[in-house]
Every structure is written in structure tokens, then in C-alpha cells.
Tab-separated table of C-alpha atoms in Angstrom:
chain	number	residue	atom	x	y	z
A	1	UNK	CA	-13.232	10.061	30.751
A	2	UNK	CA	-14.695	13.024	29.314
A	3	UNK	CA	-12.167	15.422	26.989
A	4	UNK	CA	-12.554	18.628	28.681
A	5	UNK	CA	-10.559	22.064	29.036
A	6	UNK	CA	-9.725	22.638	32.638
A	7	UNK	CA	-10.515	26.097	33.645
A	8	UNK	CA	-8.791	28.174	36.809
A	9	UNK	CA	-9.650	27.569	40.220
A	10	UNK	CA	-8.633	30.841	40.598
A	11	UNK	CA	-6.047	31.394	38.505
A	12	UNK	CA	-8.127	30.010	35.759
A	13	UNK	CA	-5.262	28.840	33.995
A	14	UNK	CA	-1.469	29.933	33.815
A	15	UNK	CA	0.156	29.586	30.509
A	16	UNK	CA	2.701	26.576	31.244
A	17	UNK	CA	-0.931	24.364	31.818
A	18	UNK	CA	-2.648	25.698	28.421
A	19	UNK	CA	-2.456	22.152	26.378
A	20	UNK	CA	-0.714	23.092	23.272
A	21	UNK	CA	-3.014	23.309	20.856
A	22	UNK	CA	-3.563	24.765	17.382
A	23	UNK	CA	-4.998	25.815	14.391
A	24	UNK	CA	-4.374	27.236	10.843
A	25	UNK	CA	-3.988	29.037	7.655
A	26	UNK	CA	-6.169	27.919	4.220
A	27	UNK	CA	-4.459	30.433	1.921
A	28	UNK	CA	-2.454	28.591	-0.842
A	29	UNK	CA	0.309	31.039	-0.610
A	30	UNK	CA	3.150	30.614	1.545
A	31	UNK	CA	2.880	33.187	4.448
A	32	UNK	CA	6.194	34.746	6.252
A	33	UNK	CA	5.012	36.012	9.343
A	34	UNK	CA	7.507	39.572	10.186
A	35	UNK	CA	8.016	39.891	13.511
A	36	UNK	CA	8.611	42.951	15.566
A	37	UNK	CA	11.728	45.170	15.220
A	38	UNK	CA	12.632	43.791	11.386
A	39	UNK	CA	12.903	46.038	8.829
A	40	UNK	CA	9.624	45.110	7.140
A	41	UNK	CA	7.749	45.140	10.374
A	42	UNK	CA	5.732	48.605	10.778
A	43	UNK	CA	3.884	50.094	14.323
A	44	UNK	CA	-0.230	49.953	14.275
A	45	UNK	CA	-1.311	52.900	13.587
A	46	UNK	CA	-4.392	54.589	15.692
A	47	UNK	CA	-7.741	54.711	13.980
A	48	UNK	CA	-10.327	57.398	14.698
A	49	UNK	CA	-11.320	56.058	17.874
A	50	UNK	CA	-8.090	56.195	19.462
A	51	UNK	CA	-7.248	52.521	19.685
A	52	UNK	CA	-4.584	50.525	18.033
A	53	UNK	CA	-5.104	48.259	15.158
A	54	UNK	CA	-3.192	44.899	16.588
A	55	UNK	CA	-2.310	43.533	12.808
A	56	UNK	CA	0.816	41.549	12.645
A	57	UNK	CA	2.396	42.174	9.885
A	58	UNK	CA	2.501	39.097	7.144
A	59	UNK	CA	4.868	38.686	4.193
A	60	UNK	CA	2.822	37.122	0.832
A	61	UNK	CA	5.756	34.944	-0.746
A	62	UNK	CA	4.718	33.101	-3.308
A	63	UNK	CA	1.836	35.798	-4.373
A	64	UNK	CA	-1.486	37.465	-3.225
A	65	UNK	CA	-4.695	35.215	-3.309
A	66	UNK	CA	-6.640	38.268	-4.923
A	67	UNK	CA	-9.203	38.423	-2.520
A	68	UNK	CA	-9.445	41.218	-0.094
A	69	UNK	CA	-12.750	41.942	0.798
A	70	UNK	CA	-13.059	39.828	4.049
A	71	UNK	CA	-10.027	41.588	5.665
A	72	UNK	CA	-10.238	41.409	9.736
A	73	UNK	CA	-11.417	45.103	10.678
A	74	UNK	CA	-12.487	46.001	14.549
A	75	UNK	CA	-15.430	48.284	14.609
A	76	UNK	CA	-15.543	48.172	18.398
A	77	UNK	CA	-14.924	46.214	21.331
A	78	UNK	CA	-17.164	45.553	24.461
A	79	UNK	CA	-16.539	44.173	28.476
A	80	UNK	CA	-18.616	41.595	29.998
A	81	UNK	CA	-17.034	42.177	33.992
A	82	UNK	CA	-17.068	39.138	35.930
A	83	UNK	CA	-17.980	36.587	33.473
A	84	UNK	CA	-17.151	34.241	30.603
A	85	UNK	CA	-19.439	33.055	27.997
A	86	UNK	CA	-21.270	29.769	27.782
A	87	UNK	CA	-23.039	30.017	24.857
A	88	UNK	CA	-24.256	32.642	22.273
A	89	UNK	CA	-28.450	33.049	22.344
A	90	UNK	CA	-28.543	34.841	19.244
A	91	UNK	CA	-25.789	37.741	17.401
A	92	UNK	CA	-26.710	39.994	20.506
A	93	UNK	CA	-27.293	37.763	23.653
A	94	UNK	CA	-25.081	35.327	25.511
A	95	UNK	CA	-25.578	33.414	27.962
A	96	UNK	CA	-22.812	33.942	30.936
A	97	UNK	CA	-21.673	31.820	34.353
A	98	UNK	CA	-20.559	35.124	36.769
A	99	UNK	CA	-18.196	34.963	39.300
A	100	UNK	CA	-18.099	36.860	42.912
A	101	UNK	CA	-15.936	36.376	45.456
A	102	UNK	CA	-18.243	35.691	48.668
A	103	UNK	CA	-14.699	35.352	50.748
A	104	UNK	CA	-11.224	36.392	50.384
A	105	UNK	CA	-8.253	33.956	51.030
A	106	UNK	CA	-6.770	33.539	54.426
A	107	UNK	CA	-3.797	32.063	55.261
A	108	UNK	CA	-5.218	29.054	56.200
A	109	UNK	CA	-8.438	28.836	53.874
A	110	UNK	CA	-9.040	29.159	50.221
A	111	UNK	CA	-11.379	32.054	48.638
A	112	UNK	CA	-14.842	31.452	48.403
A	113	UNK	CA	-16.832	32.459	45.202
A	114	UNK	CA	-20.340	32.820	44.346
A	115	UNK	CA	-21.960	31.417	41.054
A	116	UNK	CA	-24.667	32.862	38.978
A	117	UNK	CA	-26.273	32.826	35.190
A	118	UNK	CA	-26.957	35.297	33.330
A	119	UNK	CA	-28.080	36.808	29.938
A	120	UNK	CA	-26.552	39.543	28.769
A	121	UNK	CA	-27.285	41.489	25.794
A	122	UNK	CA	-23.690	42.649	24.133
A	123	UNK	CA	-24.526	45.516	22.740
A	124	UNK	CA	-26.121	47.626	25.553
A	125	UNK	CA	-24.288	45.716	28.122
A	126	UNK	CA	-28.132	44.953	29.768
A	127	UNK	CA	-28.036	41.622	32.241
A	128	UNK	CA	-30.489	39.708	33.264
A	129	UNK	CA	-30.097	36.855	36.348
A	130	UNK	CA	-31.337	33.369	35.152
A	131	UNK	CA	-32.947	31.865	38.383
A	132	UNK	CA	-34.308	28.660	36.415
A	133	UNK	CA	-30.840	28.230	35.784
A	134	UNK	CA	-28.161	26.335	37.563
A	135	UNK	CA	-24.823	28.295	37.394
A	136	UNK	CA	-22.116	26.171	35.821
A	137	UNK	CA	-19.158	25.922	38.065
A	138	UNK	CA	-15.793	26.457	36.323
A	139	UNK	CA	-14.948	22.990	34.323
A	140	UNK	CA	-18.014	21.873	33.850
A	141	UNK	CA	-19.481	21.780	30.185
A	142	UNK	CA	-23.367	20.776	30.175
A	143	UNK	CA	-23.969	20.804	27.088
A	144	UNK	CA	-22.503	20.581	23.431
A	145	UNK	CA	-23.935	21.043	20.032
A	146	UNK	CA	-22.230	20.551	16.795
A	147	UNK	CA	-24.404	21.537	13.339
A	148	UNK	CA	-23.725	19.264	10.274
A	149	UNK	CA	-22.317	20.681	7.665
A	150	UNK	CA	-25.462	21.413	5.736
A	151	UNK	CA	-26.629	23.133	8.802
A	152	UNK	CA	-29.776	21.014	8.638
A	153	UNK	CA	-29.088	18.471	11.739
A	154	UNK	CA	-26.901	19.012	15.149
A	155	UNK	CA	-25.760	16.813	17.064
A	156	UNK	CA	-26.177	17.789	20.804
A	157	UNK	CA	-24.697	16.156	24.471
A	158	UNK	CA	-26.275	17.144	27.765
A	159	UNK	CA	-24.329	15.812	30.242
A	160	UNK	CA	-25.889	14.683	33.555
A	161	UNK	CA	-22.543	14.526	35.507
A	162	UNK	CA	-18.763	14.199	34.174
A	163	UNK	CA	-18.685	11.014	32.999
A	164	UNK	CA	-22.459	10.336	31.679
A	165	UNK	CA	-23.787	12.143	28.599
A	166	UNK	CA	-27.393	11.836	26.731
A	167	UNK	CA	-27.268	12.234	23.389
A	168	UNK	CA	-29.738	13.758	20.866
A	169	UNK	CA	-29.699	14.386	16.983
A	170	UNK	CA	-32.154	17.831	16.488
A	171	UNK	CA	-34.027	18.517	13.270
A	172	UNK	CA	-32.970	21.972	13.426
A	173	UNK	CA	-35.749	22.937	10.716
A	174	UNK	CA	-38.444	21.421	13.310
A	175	UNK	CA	-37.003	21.938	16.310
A	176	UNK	CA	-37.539	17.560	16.947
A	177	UNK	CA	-35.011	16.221	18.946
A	178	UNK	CA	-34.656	11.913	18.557
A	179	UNK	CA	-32.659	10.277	21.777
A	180	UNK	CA	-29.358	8.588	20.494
A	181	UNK	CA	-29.057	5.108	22.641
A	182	UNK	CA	-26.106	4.491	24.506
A	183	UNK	CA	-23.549	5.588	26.935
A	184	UNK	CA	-20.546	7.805	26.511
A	185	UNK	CA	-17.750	8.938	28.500
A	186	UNK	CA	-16.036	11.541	26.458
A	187	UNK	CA	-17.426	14.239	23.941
A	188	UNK	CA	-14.893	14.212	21.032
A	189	UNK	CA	-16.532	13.665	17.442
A	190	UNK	CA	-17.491	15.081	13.809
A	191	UNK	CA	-19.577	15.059	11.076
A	192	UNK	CA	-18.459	12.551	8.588
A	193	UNK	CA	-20.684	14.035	6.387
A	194	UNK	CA	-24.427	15.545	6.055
A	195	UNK	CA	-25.999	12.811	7.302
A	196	UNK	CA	-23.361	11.078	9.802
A	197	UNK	CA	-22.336	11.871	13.135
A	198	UNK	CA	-18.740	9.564	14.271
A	199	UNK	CA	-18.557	9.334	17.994
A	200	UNK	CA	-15.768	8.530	19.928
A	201	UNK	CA	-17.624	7.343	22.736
A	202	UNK	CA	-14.884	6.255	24.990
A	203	UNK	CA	-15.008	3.532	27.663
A	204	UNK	CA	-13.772	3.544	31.688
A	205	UNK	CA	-11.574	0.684	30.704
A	206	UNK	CA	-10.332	0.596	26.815
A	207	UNK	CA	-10.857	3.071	23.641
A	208	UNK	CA	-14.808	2.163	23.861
A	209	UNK	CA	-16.811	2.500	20.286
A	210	UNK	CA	-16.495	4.669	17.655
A	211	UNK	CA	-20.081	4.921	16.683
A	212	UNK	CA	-21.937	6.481	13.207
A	213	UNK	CA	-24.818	8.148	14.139
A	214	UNK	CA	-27.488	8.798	11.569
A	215	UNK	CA	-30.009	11.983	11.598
A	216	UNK	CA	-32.438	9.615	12.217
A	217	UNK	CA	-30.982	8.742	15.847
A	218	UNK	CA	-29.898	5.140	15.155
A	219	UNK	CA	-26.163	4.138	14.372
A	220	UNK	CA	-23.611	1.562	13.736
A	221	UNK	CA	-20.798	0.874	15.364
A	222	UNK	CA	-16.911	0.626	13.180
A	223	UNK	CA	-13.336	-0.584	14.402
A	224	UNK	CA	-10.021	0.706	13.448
A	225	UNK	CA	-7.337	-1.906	13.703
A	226	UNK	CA	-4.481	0.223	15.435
A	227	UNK	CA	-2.407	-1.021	18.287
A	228	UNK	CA	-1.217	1.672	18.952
A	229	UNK	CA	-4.211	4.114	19.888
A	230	UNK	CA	-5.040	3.451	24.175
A	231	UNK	CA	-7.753	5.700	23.740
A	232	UNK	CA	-8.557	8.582	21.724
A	233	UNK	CA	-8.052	11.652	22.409
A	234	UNK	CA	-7.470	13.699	19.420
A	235	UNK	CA	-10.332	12.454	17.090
A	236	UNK	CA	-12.461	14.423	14.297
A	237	UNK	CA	-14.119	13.521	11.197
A	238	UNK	CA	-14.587	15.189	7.734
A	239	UNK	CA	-15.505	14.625	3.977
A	240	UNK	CA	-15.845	10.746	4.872
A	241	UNK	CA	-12.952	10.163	6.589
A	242	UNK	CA	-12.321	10.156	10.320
A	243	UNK	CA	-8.950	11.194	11.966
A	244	UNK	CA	-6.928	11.044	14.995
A	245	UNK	CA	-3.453	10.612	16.901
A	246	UNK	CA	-2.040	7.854	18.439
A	247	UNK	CA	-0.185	7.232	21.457
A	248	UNK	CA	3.342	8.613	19.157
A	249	UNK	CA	1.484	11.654	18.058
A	250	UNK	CA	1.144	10.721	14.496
A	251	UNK	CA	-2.134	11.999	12.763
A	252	UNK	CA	-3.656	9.007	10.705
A	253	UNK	CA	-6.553	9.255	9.023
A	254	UNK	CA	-9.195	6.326	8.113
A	255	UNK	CA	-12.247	5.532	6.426
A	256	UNK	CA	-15.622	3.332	7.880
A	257	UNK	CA	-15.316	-0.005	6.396
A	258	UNK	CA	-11.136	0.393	6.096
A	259	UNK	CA	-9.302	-2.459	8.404
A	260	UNK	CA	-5.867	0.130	8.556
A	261	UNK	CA	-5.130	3.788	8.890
A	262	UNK	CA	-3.131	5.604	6.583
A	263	UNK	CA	-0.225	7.490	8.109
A	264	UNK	CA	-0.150	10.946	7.302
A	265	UNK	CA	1.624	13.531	9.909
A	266	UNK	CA	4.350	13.033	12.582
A	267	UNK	CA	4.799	15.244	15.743
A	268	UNK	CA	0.617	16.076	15.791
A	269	UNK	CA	-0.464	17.434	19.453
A	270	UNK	CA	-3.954	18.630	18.608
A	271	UNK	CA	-5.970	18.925	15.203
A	272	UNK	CA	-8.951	20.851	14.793
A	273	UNK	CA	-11.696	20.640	11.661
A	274	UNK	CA	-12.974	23.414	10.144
A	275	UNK	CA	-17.099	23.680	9.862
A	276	UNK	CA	-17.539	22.829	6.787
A	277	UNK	CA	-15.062	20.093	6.593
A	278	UNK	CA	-12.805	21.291	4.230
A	279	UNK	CA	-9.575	22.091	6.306
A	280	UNK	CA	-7.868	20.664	9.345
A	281	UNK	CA	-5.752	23.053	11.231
A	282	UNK	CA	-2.615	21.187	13.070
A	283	UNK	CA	-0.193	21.843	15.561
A	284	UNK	CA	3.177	20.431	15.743
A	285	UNK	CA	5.493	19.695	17.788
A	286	UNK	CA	9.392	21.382	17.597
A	287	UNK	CA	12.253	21.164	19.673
A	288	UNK	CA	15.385	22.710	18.259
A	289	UNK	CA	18.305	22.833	20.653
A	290	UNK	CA	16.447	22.058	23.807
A	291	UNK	CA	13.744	24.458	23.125
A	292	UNK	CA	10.360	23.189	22.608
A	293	UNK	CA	7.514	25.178	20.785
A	294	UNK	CA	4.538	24.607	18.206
A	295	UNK	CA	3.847	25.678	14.716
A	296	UNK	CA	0.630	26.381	13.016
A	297	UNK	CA	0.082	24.211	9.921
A	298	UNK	CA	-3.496	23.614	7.921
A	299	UNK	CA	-4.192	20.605	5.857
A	300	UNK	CA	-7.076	19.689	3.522
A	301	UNK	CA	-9.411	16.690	3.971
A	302	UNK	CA	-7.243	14.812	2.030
A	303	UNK	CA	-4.335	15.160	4.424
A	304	UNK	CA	-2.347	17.510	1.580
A	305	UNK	CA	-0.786	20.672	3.326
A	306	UNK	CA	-2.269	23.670	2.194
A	307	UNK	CA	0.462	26.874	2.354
A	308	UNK	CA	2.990	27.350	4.617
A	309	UNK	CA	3.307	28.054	8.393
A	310	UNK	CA	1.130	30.763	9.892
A	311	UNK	CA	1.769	30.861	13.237
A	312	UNK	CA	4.784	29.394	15.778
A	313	UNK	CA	5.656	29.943	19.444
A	314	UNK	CA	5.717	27.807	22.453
A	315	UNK	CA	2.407	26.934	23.130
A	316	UNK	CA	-0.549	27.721	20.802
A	317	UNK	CA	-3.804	27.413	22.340
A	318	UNK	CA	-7.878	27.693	22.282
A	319	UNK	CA	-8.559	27.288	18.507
A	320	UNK	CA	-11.740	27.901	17.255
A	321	UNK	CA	-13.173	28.525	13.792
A	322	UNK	CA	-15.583	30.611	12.994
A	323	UNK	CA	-19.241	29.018	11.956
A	324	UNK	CA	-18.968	29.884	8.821
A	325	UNK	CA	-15.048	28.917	8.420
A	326	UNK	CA	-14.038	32.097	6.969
A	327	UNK	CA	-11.840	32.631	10.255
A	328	UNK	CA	-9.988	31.254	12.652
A	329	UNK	CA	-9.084	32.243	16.386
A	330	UNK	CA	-6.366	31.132	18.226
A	331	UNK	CA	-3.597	32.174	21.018
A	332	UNK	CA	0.042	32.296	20.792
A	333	UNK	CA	2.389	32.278	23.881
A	334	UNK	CA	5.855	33.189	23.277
A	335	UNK	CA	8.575	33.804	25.712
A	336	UNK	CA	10.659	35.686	23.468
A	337	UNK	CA	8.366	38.960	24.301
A	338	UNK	CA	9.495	39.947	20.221
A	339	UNK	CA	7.749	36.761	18.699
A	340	UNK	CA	3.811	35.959	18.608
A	341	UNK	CA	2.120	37.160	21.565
A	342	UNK	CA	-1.997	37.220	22.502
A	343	UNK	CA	-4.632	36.433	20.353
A	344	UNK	CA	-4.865	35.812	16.818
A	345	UNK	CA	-7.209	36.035	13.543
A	346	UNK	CA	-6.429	34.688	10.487
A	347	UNK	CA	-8.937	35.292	7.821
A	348	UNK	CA	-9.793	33.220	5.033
A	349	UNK	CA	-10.020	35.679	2.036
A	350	UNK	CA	-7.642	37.873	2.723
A	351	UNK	CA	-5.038	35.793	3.901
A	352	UNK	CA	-3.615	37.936	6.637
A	353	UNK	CA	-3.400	37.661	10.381
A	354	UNK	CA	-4.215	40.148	12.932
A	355	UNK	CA	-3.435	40.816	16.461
A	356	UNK	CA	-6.562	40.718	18.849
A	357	UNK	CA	-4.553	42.132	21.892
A	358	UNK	CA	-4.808	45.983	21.463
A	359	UNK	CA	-8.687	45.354	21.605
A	360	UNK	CA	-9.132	43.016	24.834
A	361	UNK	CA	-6.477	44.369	27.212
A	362	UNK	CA	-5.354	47.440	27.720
A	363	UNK	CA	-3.052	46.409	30.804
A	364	UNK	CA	-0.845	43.999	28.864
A	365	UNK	CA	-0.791	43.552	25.118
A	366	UNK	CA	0.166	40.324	25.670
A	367	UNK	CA	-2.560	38.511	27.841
A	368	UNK	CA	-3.862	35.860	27.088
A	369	UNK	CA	-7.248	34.007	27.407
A	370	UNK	CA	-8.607	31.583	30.385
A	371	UNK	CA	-11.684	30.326	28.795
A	372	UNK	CA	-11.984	28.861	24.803
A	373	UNK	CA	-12.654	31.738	22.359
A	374	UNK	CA	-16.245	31.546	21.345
A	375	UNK	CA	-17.883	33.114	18.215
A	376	UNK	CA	-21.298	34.534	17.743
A	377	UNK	CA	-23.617	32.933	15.470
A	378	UNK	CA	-22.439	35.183	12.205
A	379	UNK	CA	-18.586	35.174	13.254
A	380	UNK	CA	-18.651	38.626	13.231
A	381	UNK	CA	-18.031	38.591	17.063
A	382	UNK	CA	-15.527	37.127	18.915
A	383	UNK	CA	-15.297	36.561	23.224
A	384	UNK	CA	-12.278	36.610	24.683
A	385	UNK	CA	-11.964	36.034	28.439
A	386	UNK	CA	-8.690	37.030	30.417
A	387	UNK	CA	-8.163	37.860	34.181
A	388	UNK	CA	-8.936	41.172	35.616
A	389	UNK	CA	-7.455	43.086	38.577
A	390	UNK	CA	-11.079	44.283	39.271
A	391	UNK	CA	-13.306	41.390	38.308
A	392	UNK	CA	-11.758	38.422	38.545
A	393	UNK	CA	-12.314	37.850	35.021
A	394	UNK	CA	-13.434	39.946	32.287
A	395	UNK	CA	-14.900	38.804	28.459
A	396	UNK	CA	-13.908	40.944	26.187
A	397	UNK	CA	-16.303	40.605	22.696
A	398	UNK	CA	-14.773	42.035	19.636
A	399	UNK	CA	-17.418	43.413	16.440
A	400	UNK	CA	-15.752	42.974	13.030
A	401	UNK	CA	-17.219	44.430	10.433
């Protein structure tokens, strides 16, 4: 079946059911994050518009990278009430499902709630209803669209219910979109390179294909000899090589054509590829004296670890890279209230990490998102959508500079 994130019913989502999963640092150093109440650790302080910078503070070990002019700086912060975003139009306009609650809960019925779609431009906060629309109900994802890493081609899924998919490789230079034959029950892929498209297709009974799709809307279908993989659910592809996790949670990694996978990390829960290929950001597992928790790790195509761990708590959640790849979001739960807390930023240049919280909720530093973080076309904005007293929900879209 289809590899989706659930969403609240309402509730969205509490912490404990976030799936644990991660993403990373690219910086060659090794980074010591300081937490809260050390000696190095200092308060944010307030910039000219009276809010709080949310850095956390990071320790450069093994030496600066020397590059500094991508550092994460809010210019400004605006609320979207009611609704979370389900795609970006363009750098100003998303396109939003809004919630309204039509009935309040009894104590024999559930609430009722009231779907709509909108557009709303982010800047002046304008919104207008889309009536040729149909409102996507919570957990529902029509469709997907992944651009190849030349940004030529994207591959795109519209699904028809939550099982069924139709495919489509777009000519994003022509606007052409071919038909990709065949069914598909889950929507978990990558480029394997400019030109290739690997889809773990997934089956109602067995792991189903893995197919490579050209640009030109045909493919071909390759195996992996693994007895160990039931189906796939954590499954990506980059710089010619595809990669997943099998039923023990080791990440292996495999090329088309190659009859075995080559082991290369144990205690993997979720993996997530960079853009342009180059990095794969992975969260593992810990338990130390009977307390679990994840760590934030990034490796290179190759499988090589590249610096140190960036990020650790007991769940890590909703990562998502920035188009471009020169950032990465992510959340951090923690029950130690001194550790990582909210939502993250780690930057690519700069090598530092910075604390989203300050900016999206002003009721609790720590809250944390119910929806995946989205970025805007230039990753120079960033959604964030948490619960609200007043509004059920509330997106919160950060403007760096």
C-alpha cells in the first residue's frame, strides 16, 4: 500500500505517533551540538523587531568550513490560520486545504469539520476559495512531483484513490507530459540519475517491481536478490545507485544490473536524499539503558559518513531539504525539556543549526509540527504547521534572507 504520512483526525498527530525519522548535516567538520544551561551555551538575543533569534548554539571541533555567507537569518515570519500547505504555486502563492469545524464534539459524537481550497498569497496574507477544486481531506496526497536533478524532467503521481496512481514523466521545458504504463501501489522512488526515474512500485501481495523509468516514459524493470526485504519501505536512489532498508533496519545500497546489495549501515529507521543527489541524511536508532532515541547522521552517495552527529533526541521527524540542497528542515522531540526541542535548520555553508521555534509559536517554544515541512520554490521560505487554540491549525511560513 501506498507510503504515506498520517495526519490528525483531530489531533493531527501527537508526538509518540510521529515515525522517527531524520535527516542531516554535510559539513566535513565534526559538529558538538551545546545544549542549554552549559557553560558555552548563550540566550538568543532580540533583534530589532522584538523577536528572538532561536539559534542553537553549535561547537566547530575539528575546524570552521570557511564559508559563512549562507548563514540561516529570519527576516520575518507570517500565519496562514486554519490551514496547512499542499503545494507552493510560485515564491508567493500556495495552495492550502482549510479546516472549519461545522460541529463541536458531544459526548456521544465526534466533531464535524468542513473542507475547503484555497490560494493564498504569503506575503499580503490575500485568499482566494478554489471552487474547481476538490478539498483534500487530511491523509490524502493527490499528487507528487519529484524534478531530476538537472531540473529538466519531473516525475509526477496523481493518484485516483489510495492505492491506484497514474504516472507521468513532464518535459518541464515544454510543459509535455508522456503517460508512464503500469500500476503502482506506493509512491516511494528517486532519480538514479538525469535521465532515470527507479520506482518502487509495490504490489498488494509481495515487494512488486522496482522499475527504471526513462524521460521518454518507457522503462525496464530490475531485481535485487535480498531475502530479507518483505517490501520496501525505505527506498531512494542517487548518483546510480539505489538504496533501502530491510526488514533488520540495515541500509544497503545496490546498483541496476548488481545480483547483491552491499551492506552499509546498521540500526537505519528512515533515510532521506538530498536534491541533487549528493547526500543522504540518516536516522538511527539508540537505546542506551532502556532509553530509546535517534541521532542525525549524513552520508555521501557512496555510503561514506560525512562529519559527525548533528542532531539527537527521541524522535526526529518531517525531514525535508531544501530544492536547492543548501538546507535542511527537520524536528526534534526530546523529553528532557534541556535537549533538542522544535524545529530545526541546518545550513549547508555555514555549517550551523538554528532553532525555528521562537518564529512559529509563541505559546510554546517547543511545538512541534503536524503536517511535513514544505519549502518554497527558492528555499528561502519555509511552512511549518502546528495546532492552534484558535484555528485548529495554523502554518506558520518563515522568510530567510
Amino acid at each position: 500500500m501506498r507510503n504515506r504520512l498520517g495526519k490528525h483526525g483531530f489531533k493531527l498527530l501527537s508526538i509518540v505517533a510521529v515515525a522517527a525519522a531524520l535527516a542531516a548535516c554535510q559539513s566535513q567538520d565534526r559538529l558538538t551540538i551545546v545544549e542549554p544551561g552549559s557553560q558555552t551555551s548563550q540566550p538568543p538575543a532580540s533583534n530589532a523587531g522584538g523577536k528572538t533569534p532561536g539559534e542553537r548554539k553549535l561547537t566547530v571541533v575539528d575546524g570552521a568550513s570557511g564559508q559563512t555567507g549562507r548563514e540561516v537569518v529570519v527576516n520575518q515570519t507570517h500565519r496562514i490560520a486554519s490551514s496547512n500547505i499542499e503545494t507552493w504555486i510560485s515564491e508567493d502563492k500556495v495552495r492550502v486545504t482549510t479546516i472549519k469545524m461545522v460541529k463541536e464534539a458531544t459526548a456521544t459524537e465526534e466533531p464535524k469539520y468542513a473542507y475547503a481550497t484555497e490560494e493564498v498569497d504569503v506575503s499580503t496574507g490575500e485568499r482566494r476559495e478554489l471552487t474547481n477544486q476538490k478539498a483534500s481531506h487530511p491523509g490524502q496526497h493527490l499528487v507528487k512531483e519529484e524534478v531530476s536533478p538537472d531540473g529538466k524532467y519531473s516525475f509526477v503521481q496523481k493518484w485516483r484513490d489510495k492505492y491506484t496512481a497514474d504516472n507521468f514523466m513532464k518535459d518541464l521545458n515544454t510543459g509535455k507530459s508522456i503517460p508512464v504504463k503500469g500500476d503502482n501501489y506506493m509512491e516511494i522512488g528517486g532519480w538514479l540519475d538525469a535521465d532515470t526515474y527507479v520506482l518502487a512500485a509495490g504490489s498488494m501481495s509481495g515487494k512488486g517491481e522496482i522499475r527504471l523509468i526513462s524521460t521518454d516514459g518507457t522503462y525496464t524493470t530490475t531485481a535485487i536478490e535480498d531475502e530479507d526485504v518483505e517490501v520496501y519501505n525505505q527506498f531512494g536512489a542517487s548518483k546510480g545507485r539505489i538504496y533501502y532498508t530491510d526488514v533488520n533496519q540495515v541500509l544497503k545500497v545496490v546498483e541496476p544490473g548488481q545480483s547483491k546489495p552491499v551492506h552499509l549501515i546498521e540500526n537505519v529507521w528512515s533515510l532521506t536524499i538530498s536534491p541533487d543527489g549528493e547526500f543522504i541524511a540518516v536516522s538511527t536508532a539508540t537505546n542506551t539503558e532502556g532509553n530509546s532515541g535517534s541521532n542525525l547522521l549524513i552520508y555521501d552517495a557512496a555510503g561514506s559518513l560525512q562529519g559527525s552527529l548533528i542532531g539527537k533526541g527521541n524522535l526526529i521527524s518531517y525531514p525535508s531539504w531544501s530544492p536547492d540542497s543548501a538546507r535542511l528542515a527537520f524536528d526534534v522531540y526530546s523529553e528532557n525539556e534541556s535537549g533538542m526541542n522544535g524545529v530545526y535548520v541546518f545550513d549547508t555553508a555555514s555549517g550551523k543549526v538554528s532553532w525555528m521555534a521562537p518564529y512559529y509559536s509563541a505559546v510554546h517554544p517547543a511545538a512541534h509540527p503536524v503536517y511535513p515541512l514544505t519549502w518554497s520554490p527558492s528555499g528561502k521560505r519555509l511552512g511549518i504547521t502546528i495546532d492552534d487554540k484558535e484555528a485548529l491549525i495554523a502554518t506558520h511560513v518563515i522568510d530567510f534572507q
